Amino acid sequence: MMTATTLSSIFVLDQDEALDFYVGTLGLEVNTDQDLGFMRWLTVNVPGDPGRAILLERPGPPSMDEATAERVRELVSKGAGGGWIGFDTDDARKTYEELKAKGVDFTDEPTERPYGVDFGLRDPFGNAIRIVQRVR
């Protein structure tokens, strides 16, 4: 039986720009940055949680042919890449203000929900990100 989610992925169009956003802006840390020859394996994680990494994957071989990759890049650039990421925070309003000061592109402001306070933003490629302060 499976016991944990350890790796997920999201498509990005430029891995250096993604690294700058996810590490420099959001505050994640690099988990792995390795040239595999056929692709760059670039993963990040929340500080202190290396067991749950996010692969910042550039669409292309070996997982798809170049024609498919071009279609995926087009969808990602329209915010229709199909994936999204969720993060928890201890203080959604404080995190929102910190990211706002860094010029992040928000989709909505912190809002009270039955499960907590959450807000949304997009990465530079249009991928949706939700950040939630859960009700404890």
Coordinates of N, CA, C and O in Angstrom, one line a residue:
M1 N 0.8 -1.2 0.0 CA 0.0 0.0 0.0 C 0.9 1.2 0.0 O 1.9 1.3 0.7
M2 N 0.5 2.2 -0.7 CA 1.2 3.5 -0.8 C 1.0 4.2 0.5 O 0.0 4.2 1.2
T3 N 2.1 5.0 0.9 CA 2.0 5.7 2.2 C 2.2 7.2 2.1 O 1.9 7.8 3.1
A4 N 2.6 7.7 1.0 CA 2.8 9.2 0.9 C 2.9 9.6 -0.6 O 3.2 8.8 -1.4
T5 N 2.6 10.9 -0.8 CA 2.8 11.5 -2.1 C 4.2 12.2 -1.9 O 4.4 13.0 -1.0
T6 N 5.1 11.8 -2.8 CA 6.5 12.4 -2.6 C 6.9 13.3 -3.8 O 7.8 14.0 -3.6
L7 N 6.3 13.1 -4.9 CA 6.7 13.9 -6.1 C 5.5 14.2 -6.9 O 4.7 13.3 -7.2
S8 N 5.3 15.5 -7.3 CA 4.3 15.9 -8.3 C 5.0 16.8 -9.3 O 6.2 17.1 -9.1
S9 N 4.4 17.1 -10.4 CA 5.0 17.9 -11.4 C 4.1 19.0 -11.9 O 2.9 18.8 -11.8
I10 N 4.7 20.0 -12.4 CA 3.9 21.1 -13.0 C 4.8 21.5 -14.2 O 6.0 21.6 -14.2
F11 N 4.1 21.9 -15.3 CA 4.8 22.3 -16.5 C 5.2 23.8 -16.4 O 4.4 24.6 -16.0
V12 N 6.4 24.1 -16.8 CA 6.9 25.4 -16.8 C 7.6 25.6 -18.2 O 8.0 24.6 -18.8
L13 N 7.6 26.8 -18.7 CA 8.2 27.1 -20.0 C 9.7 27.4 -20.0 O 10.4 27.2 -21.0
D14 N 10.1 27.9 -18.8 CA 11.6 28.2 -18.7 C 12.0 27.8 -17.2 O 11.5 28.4 -16.3
Q15 N 12.8 26.9 -17.1 CA 13.2 26.4 -15.8 C 14.0 27.4 -15.0 O 13.8 27.4 -13.7
D16 N 14.8 28.2 -15.6 CA 15.5 29.2 -14.8 C 14.5 30.2 -14.2 O 14.7 30.7 -13.1
E17 N 13.6 30.7 -15.1 CA 12.5 31.6 -14.6 C 11.7 31.0 -13.5 O 11.3 31.6 -12.5
A18 N 11.4 29.7 -13.7 CA 10.6 29.0 -12.7 C 11.4 28.9 -11.3 O 10.8 29.1 -10.3
L19 N 12.7 28.6 -11.4 CA 13.5 28.5 -10.2 C 13.5 29.9 -9.5 O 13.4 29.9 -8.3
D20 N 13.6 30.9 -10.3 CA 13.6 32.3 -9.7 C 12.3 32.5 -8.9 O 12.3 33.1 -7.8
F21 N 11.2 32.1 -9.6 CA 9.9 32.4 -9.0 C 9.6 31.5 -7.7 O 9.3 32.0 -6.7
Y22 N 9.8 30.2 -7.9 CA 9.5 29.3 -6.8 C 10.4 29.4 -5.6 O 10.0 29.2 -4.5
V23 N 11.7 29.7 -5.9 CA 12.7 29.8 -4.8 C 12.8 31.2 -4.4 O 12.6 31.6 -3.2
G24 N 13.1 32.1 -5.4 CA 13.3 33.5 -5.0 C 12.1 34.3 -4.6 O 12.2 35.2 -3.7
T25 N 10.9 34.0 -5.1 CA 9.7 34.7 -4.7 C 8.9 34.0 -3.7 O 8.5 34.5 -2.7
L26 N 8.6 32.7 -3.9 CA 7.7 32.0 -3.0 C 8.5 31.4 -1.8 O 7.9 31.1 -0.8
G27 N 9.8 31.3 -1.9 CA 10.6 30.9 -0.7 C 10.8 29.4 -0.6 O 11.2 28.9 0.4
L28 N 10.5 28.6 -1.7 CA 10.8 27.2 -1.6 C 12.3 27.0 -1.8 O 13.1 28.0 -2.0
E29 N 12.8 25.8 -1.6 CA 14.2 25.5 -1.7 C 14.4 24.4 -2.8 O 13.5 23.6 -3.1
V30 N 15.6 24.5 -3.4 CA 15.9 23.5 -4.4 C 16.1 22.2 -3.8 O 16.8 22.0 -2.8
N31 N 15.4 21.2 -4.3 CA 15.6 19.8 -3.8 C 16.6 19.1 -4.7 O 17.6 18.6 -4.2
T32 N 16.4 19.1 -6.0 CA 17.4 18.5 -6.9 C 17.5 19.4 -8.2 O 16.5 19.9 -8.7
D33 N 18.7 19.6 -8.7 CA 18.9 20.3 -9.9 C 20.0 19.6 -10.7 O 21.2 19.8 -10.4
Q34 N 19.6 18.7 -11.5 CA 20.5 17.8 -12.2 C 20.3 17.7 -13.7 O 19.1 17.5 -14.1
D35 N 21.3 17.8 -14.4 CA 21.2 17.6 -15.9 C 21.3 16.1 -16.2 O 22.3 15.4 -15.9
L36 N 20.2 15.5 -16.7 CA 20.2 14.1 -17.0 C 20.6 13.8 -18.4 O 20.5 12.7 -18.8
G37 N 21.0 14.8 -19.1 CA 21.3 14.7 -20.5 C 20.1 14.9 -21.4 O 20.2 15.7 -22.3
F38 N 19.1 14.1 -21.2 CA 17.9 14.2 -22.0 C 16.9 15.2 -21.4 O 15.9 15.6 -22.1
M39 N 17.1 15.7 -20.2 CA 16.3 16.7 -19.6 C 17.0 17.2 -18.3 O 17.9 16.5 -17.8
R40 N 16.5 18.3 -17.8 CA 17.0 18.9 -16.6 C 16.0 18.5 -15.5 O 14.8 18.8 -15.6
W41 N 16.4 17.7 -14.5 CA 15.6 17.3 -13.4 C 15.7 18.4 -12.3 O 16.7 18.5 -11.6
L42 N 14.6 19.2 -12.3 CA 14.6 20.4 -11.3 C 13.4 20.2 -10.4 O 12.3 20.3 -10.8
T43 N 13.7 20.0 -9.1 CA 12.6 19.9 -8.2 C 12.9 20.9 -7.0 O 14.0 21.2 -6.7
V44 N 11.8 21.3 -6.5 CA 11.8 22.2 -5.3 C 10.9 21.6 -4.2 O 10.0 20.8 -4.5
N45 N 11.0 22.1 -3.0 CA 10.1 21.7 -2.0 C 10.0 22.8 -0.9 O 10.8 23.8 -0.9
V46 N 9.0 22.7 -0.1 CA 8.8 23.7 1.0 C 10.0 23.5 1.9 O 10.4 22.3 2.2
P47 N 10.6 24.5 2.4 CA 11.7 24.4 3.4 C 11.4 23.4 4.5 O 10.3 23.5 5.1
G48 N 12.3 22.5 4.7 CA 12.1 21.5 5.8 C 11.3 20.3 5.4 O 11.0 19.5 6.3
D49 N 10.8 20.2 4.2 CA 9.9 19.1 3.8 C 10.5 18.5 2.5 O 9.8 18.5 1.5
P50 N 11.7 18.0 2.5 CA 12.3 17.5 1.2 C 11.6 16.2 0.8 O 11.9 15.8 -0.4
G51 N 10.8 15.6 1.5 CA 10.1 14.4 1.1 C 8.9 14.6 0.2 O 8.4 13.6 -0.4
R52 N 8.6 15.8 -0.1 CA 7.5 16.2 -1.0 C 8.0 17.2 -2.0 O 8.0 18.4 -1.7
A53 N 8.5 16.7 -3.1 CA 9.1 17.6 -4.1 C 8.1 17.9 -5.3 O 7.2 17.1 -5.6
I54 N 8.3 19.0 -5.9 CA 7.6 19.4 -7.1 C 8.6 19.5 -8.3 O 9.6 20.2 -8.2
L55 N 8.3 18.7 -9.3 CA 9.2 18.7 -10.5 C 8.7 19.9 -11.4 O 7.6 20.0 -11.8
L56 N 9.6 20.8 -11.6 CA 9.4 21.9 -12.6 C 9.8 21.5 -13.9 O 11.0 21.6 -14.3
E57 N 8.8 20.9 -14.7 CA 9.1 20.2 -15.9 C 8.8 21.0 -17.1 O 7.8 21.6 -17.3
R58 N 9.8 21.1 -18.0 CA 9.6 21.7 -19.3 C 9.0 20.7 -20.2 O 9.6 19.6 -20.4
P59 N 7.9 21.0 -20.9 CA 7.3 20.0 -21.8 C 8.2 19.7 -22.9 O 8.8 20.6 -23.5
G60 N 8.4 18.4 -23.2 CA 9.3 18.0 -24.2 C 9.7 16.5 -24.0 O 9.2 15.9 -23.1
P61 N 10.6 16.1 -24.9 CA 11.1 14.7 -24.8 C 11.8 14.5 -23.4 O 12.4 15.5 -22.9
P62 N 11.8 13.4 -22.8 CA 11.3 12.1 -23.3 C 9.9 11.8 -23.1 O 9.4 10.8 -23.6
S63 N 9.2 12.7 -22.3 CA 7.8 12.3 -21.9 C 6.8 12.5 -23.0 O 5.7 12.0 -23.0
M64 N 7.2 13.4 -24.0 CA 6.3 13.6 -25.2 C 7.1 14.1 -26.4 O 8.2 14.5 -26.2
D65 N 6.5 13.9 -27.6 CA 7.2 14.3 -28.8 C 7.1 15.8 -28.9 O 6.4 16.5 -28.2
E66 N 7.9 16.3 -29.8 CA 8.0 17.8 -30.0 C 6.7 18.4 -30.4 O 6.3 19.5 -29.9
A67 N 5.9 17.8 -31.2 CA 4.6 18.4 -31.6 C 3.6 18.5 -30.4 O 3.0 19.5 -30.2
T68 N 3.6 17.4 -29.6 CA 2.8 17.4 -28.4 C 3.3 18.5 -27.4 O 2.5 19.2 -26.8
A69 N 4.6 18.5 -27.3 CA 5.2 19.5 -26.4 C 4.8 20.9 -26.8 O 4.5 21.8 -25.9
E70 N 4.8 21.2 -28.1 CA 4.4 22.6 -28.5 C 2.9 22.9 -28.1 O 2.6 24.0 -27.7
R71 N 2.1 21.9 -28.3 CA 0.7 22.1 -27.9 C 0.5 22.3 -26.4 O -0.2 23.1 -25.9
V72 N 1.3 21.5 -25.6 CA 1.3 21.7 -24.1 C 1.8 23.1 -23.7 O 1.2 23.7 -22.9
R73 N 2.9 23.5 -24.4 CA 3.4 24.9 -24.1 C 2.4 25.9 -24.3 O 2.2 26.9 -23.6
E74 N 1.6 25.8 -25.4 CA 0.6 26.7 -25.8 C -0.5 26.7 -24.7 O -1.0 27.8 -24.3
L75 N -0.9 25.5 -24.2 CA -1.9 25.5 -23.2 C -1.4 26.1 -21.9 O -2.2 26.8 -21.2
V76 N -0.2 25.8 -21.5 CA 0.4 26.3 -20.3 C 0.4 27.8 -20.3 O 0.0 28.5 -19.4
S77 N 0.8 28.4 -21.4 CA 0.9 29.8 -21.6 C -0.5 30.5 -21.4 O -0.6 31.7 -21.2
K78 N -1.6 29.7 -21.7 CA -2.9 30.2 -21.5 C -3.5 29.9 -20.1 O -4.7 30.2 -19.9
G79 N -2.7 29.4 -19.3 CA -3.2 29.0 -17.9 C -4.0 27.8 -17.9 O -4.8 27.5 -17.0
A80 N -3.9 27.0 -18.9 CA -4.7 25.8 -19.1 C -3.8 24.5 -19.1 O -4.1 23.5 -19.8
G81 N -2.8 24.6 -18.3 CA -1.8 23.5 -18.3 C -2.4 22.2 -17.6 O -1.8 21.1 -17.7
G82 N -3.5 22.4 -16.8 CA -4.1 21.3 -16.2 C -3.7 21.0 -14.8 O -4.3 20.2 -14.1
G83 N -2.6 21.6 -14.3 CA -2.2 21.3 -13.0 C -2.2 22.5 -12.1 O -2.4 23.6 -12.6
W84 N -2.2 22.3 -10.8 CA -2.1 23.4 -9.9 C -1.4 22.8 -8.6 O -1.3 21.6 -8.4
I85 N -0.9 23.8 -7.8 CA -0.2 23.4 -6.6 C -0.9 24.0 -5.4 O -1.4 25.2 -5.5
G86 N -1.0 23.3 -4.3 CA -1.5 23.9 -3.1 C -0.5 23.9 -2.0 O 0.2 22.9 -1.8
F87 N -0.4 25.0 -1.3 CA 0.5 25.1 -0.1 C -0.3 25.5 1.1 O -1.3 26.2 1.0
D88 N 0.2 25.1 2.3 CA -0.3 25.5 3.5 C 0.6 26.6 4.1 O 1.8 26.7 3.8
T89 N -0.1 27.5 4.9 CA 0.7 28.6 5.6 C 0.0 28.7 7.0 O -1.1 28.4 7.2
D90 N 0.8 29.3 7.9 CA 0.2 29.5 9.2 C -0.6 30.8 9.3 O -1.4 31.0 10.1
D91 N -0.3 31.7 8.3 CA -1.0 33.0 8.3 C -1.2 33.5 6.9 O -0.2 34.0 6.2
A92 N -2.3 33.2 6.3 CA -2.6 33.5 4.9 C -2.5 35.0 4.6 O -1.9 35.4 3.6
R93 N -3.0 35.8 5.5 CA -3.0 37.3 5.2 C -1.6 37.8 5.2 O -1.2 38.7 4.4
K94 N -0.8 37.4 6.1 CA 0.6 37.8 6.2 C 1.4 37.3 4.9 O 2.1 38.1 4.3
T95 N 1.2 36.1 4.6 CA 1.8 35.5 3.4 C 1.4 36.3 2.1 O 2.2 36.6 1.3
Y96 N 0.1 36.6 2.1 CA -0.4 37.4 0.9 C 0.3 38.7 0.8 O 0.8 39.1 -0.3
E97 N 0.4 39.4 1.9 CA 1.1 40.7 1.9 C 2.6 40.6 1.6 O 3.1 41.5 0.8
E98 N 3.2 39.6 2.0 CA 4.7 39.4 1.7 C 4.8 39.1 0.2 O 5.7 39.7 -0.4
L99 N 3.9 38.3 -0.4 CA 4.0 38.0 -1.8 C 3.6 39.2 -2.6 O 4.2 39.5 -3.7
K100 N 2.6 40.0 -2.1 CA 2.2 41.2 -2.8 C 3.3 42.2 -3.0 O 3.5 42.8 -4.0
A101 N 4.1 42.3 -1.9 CA 5.3 43.2 -1.9 C 6.3 42.8 -2.9 O 7.2 43.6 -3.4
K102 N 6.3 41.5 -3.3 CA 7.3 40.9 -4.3 C 6.7 41.0 -5.7 O 7.3 40.5 -6.6
G103 N 5.5 41.5 -5.8 CA 4.9 41.7 -7.2 C 4.2 40.5 -7.8 O 4.1 40.4 -9.0
V104 N 3.8 39.6 -6.9 CA 3.1 38.4 -7.4 C 1.8 38.7 -8.0 O 1.1 39.6 -7.6
D105 N 1.4 38.0 -9.0 CA 0.1 38.1 -9.8 C -0.9 37.3 -9.1 O -0.9 36.1 -9.2
F106 N -1.9 37.9 -8.4 CA -2.9 37.2 -7.6 C -4.2 37.0 -8.5 O -4.5 37.8 -9.3
T107 N -4.9 35.9 -8.2 CA -6.2 35.7 -8.9 C -7.3 36.0 -7.9 O -8.4 36.3 -8.3
D108 N -7.0 36.0 -6.6 CA -8.0 36.4 -5.6 C -7.3 36.7 -4.3 O -6.2 36.2 -4.0
E109 N -7.9 37.5 -3.5 CA -7.4 37.9 -2.2 C -7.7 36.9 -1.1 O -8.6 36.0 -1.3
P110 N -7.1 37.0 0.1 CA -7.5 36.0 1.1 C -8.9 36.1 1.5 O -9.5 37.2 1.6
T111 N -9.6 34.9 1.5 CA -11.0 34.8 1.7 C -11.3 33.7 2.7 O -10.7 32.7 2.7
E112 N -12.2 34.0 3.6 CA -12.7 33.0 4.6 C -13.4 31.9 3.9 O -14.4 32.2 3.1
R113 N -13.1 30.7 4.1 CA -13.8 29.5 3.6 C -14.1 28.6 4.7 O -13.5 28.7 5.8
P114 N -14.9 27.6 4.5 CA -15.2 26.6 5.6 C -14.0 25.9 6.1 O -13.9 25.5 7.3
Y115 N -13.0 25.7 5.3 CA -11.8 25.0 5.7 C -10.6 25.9 6.1 O -9.6 25.4 6.5
G116 N -10.8 27.2 6.0 CA -9.8 28.2 6.4 C -9.8 29.4 5.6 O -10.8 29.8 5.0
V117 N -8.6 30.1 5.5 CA -8.5 31.3 4.7 C -7.5 30.9 3.6 O -6.5 30.4 3.8
D118 N -8.0 31.2 2.3 CA -7.1 31.0 1.2 C -7.1 32.0 0.2 O -8.0 32.9 0.2
F119 N -6.1 32.0 -0.7 CA -6.0 32.9 -1.8 C -5.3 32.2 -2.9 O -4.7 31.2 -2.8
G120 N -5.4 32.9 -4.1 CA -4.8 32.2 -5.3 C -3.9 33.2 -6.0 O -4.0 34.4 -6.0
L121 N -3.0 32.6 -6.8 CA -2.1 33.3 -7.6 C -1.7 32.5 -8.8 O -2.0 31.3 -8.9
R122 N -0.9 33.1 -9.7 CA -0.4 32.3 -10.8 C 1.1 32.5 -10.9 O 1.6 33.5 -10.5
D123 N 1.7 31.4 -11.3 CA 3.2 31.5 -11.5 C 3.4 32.3 -12.9 O 2.4 32.6 -13.6
P124 N 4.6 32.6 -13.2 CA 4.9 33.3 -14.5 C 4.4 32.6 -15.8 O 4.3 33.2 -16.8
F125 N 4.0 31.3 -15.7 CA 3.6 30.6 -16.8 C 2.1 30.4 -16.9 O 1.5 29.8 -17.8
G126 N 1.4 30.9 -15.8 CA -0.1 30.7 -15.8 C -0.6 29.6 -14.9 O -1.8 29.4 -14.8
N127 N 0.3 28.8 -14.3 CA -0.1 27.7 -13.4 C -0.8 28.3 -12.2 O -0.3 29.2 -11.6
A128 N -1.9 27.7 -11.8 CA -2.6 28.1 -10.6 C -1.9 27.6 -9.3 O -1.5 26.5 -9.3
I129 N -1.9 28.5 -8.3 CA -1.4 28.1 -7.0 C -2.4 28.6 -6.0 O -2.9 29.7 -6.0
R130 N -2.7 27.7 -5.0 CA -3.6 28.1 -3.9 C -2.7 28.0 -2.6 O -1.9 27.1 -2.4
I131 N -2.9 29.0 -1.8 CA -2.2 29.0 -0.5 C -3.3 29.1 0.6 O -4.2 30.0 0.5
V132 N -3.3 28.2 1.5 CA -4.4 28.1 2.5 C -3.8 28.1 4.0 O -2.8 27.5 4.2
Q133 N -4.5 28.8 4.8 CA -4.4 28.7 6.3 C -5.5 27.9 6.8 O -6.7 28.3 6.8
R134 N -5.2 26.6 7.1 CA -6.3 25.7 7.5 C -6.9 26.0 8.9 O -6.1 26.4 9.8
V135 N -8.2 25.7 9.0 CA -8.8 25.8 10.3 C -8.3 24.6 11.2 O -8.2 23.5 10.7
R136 N -7.8 24.9 12.3 CA -7.3 23.9 13.2 C -8.3 23.5 14.3 O -9.0 24.2 14.8

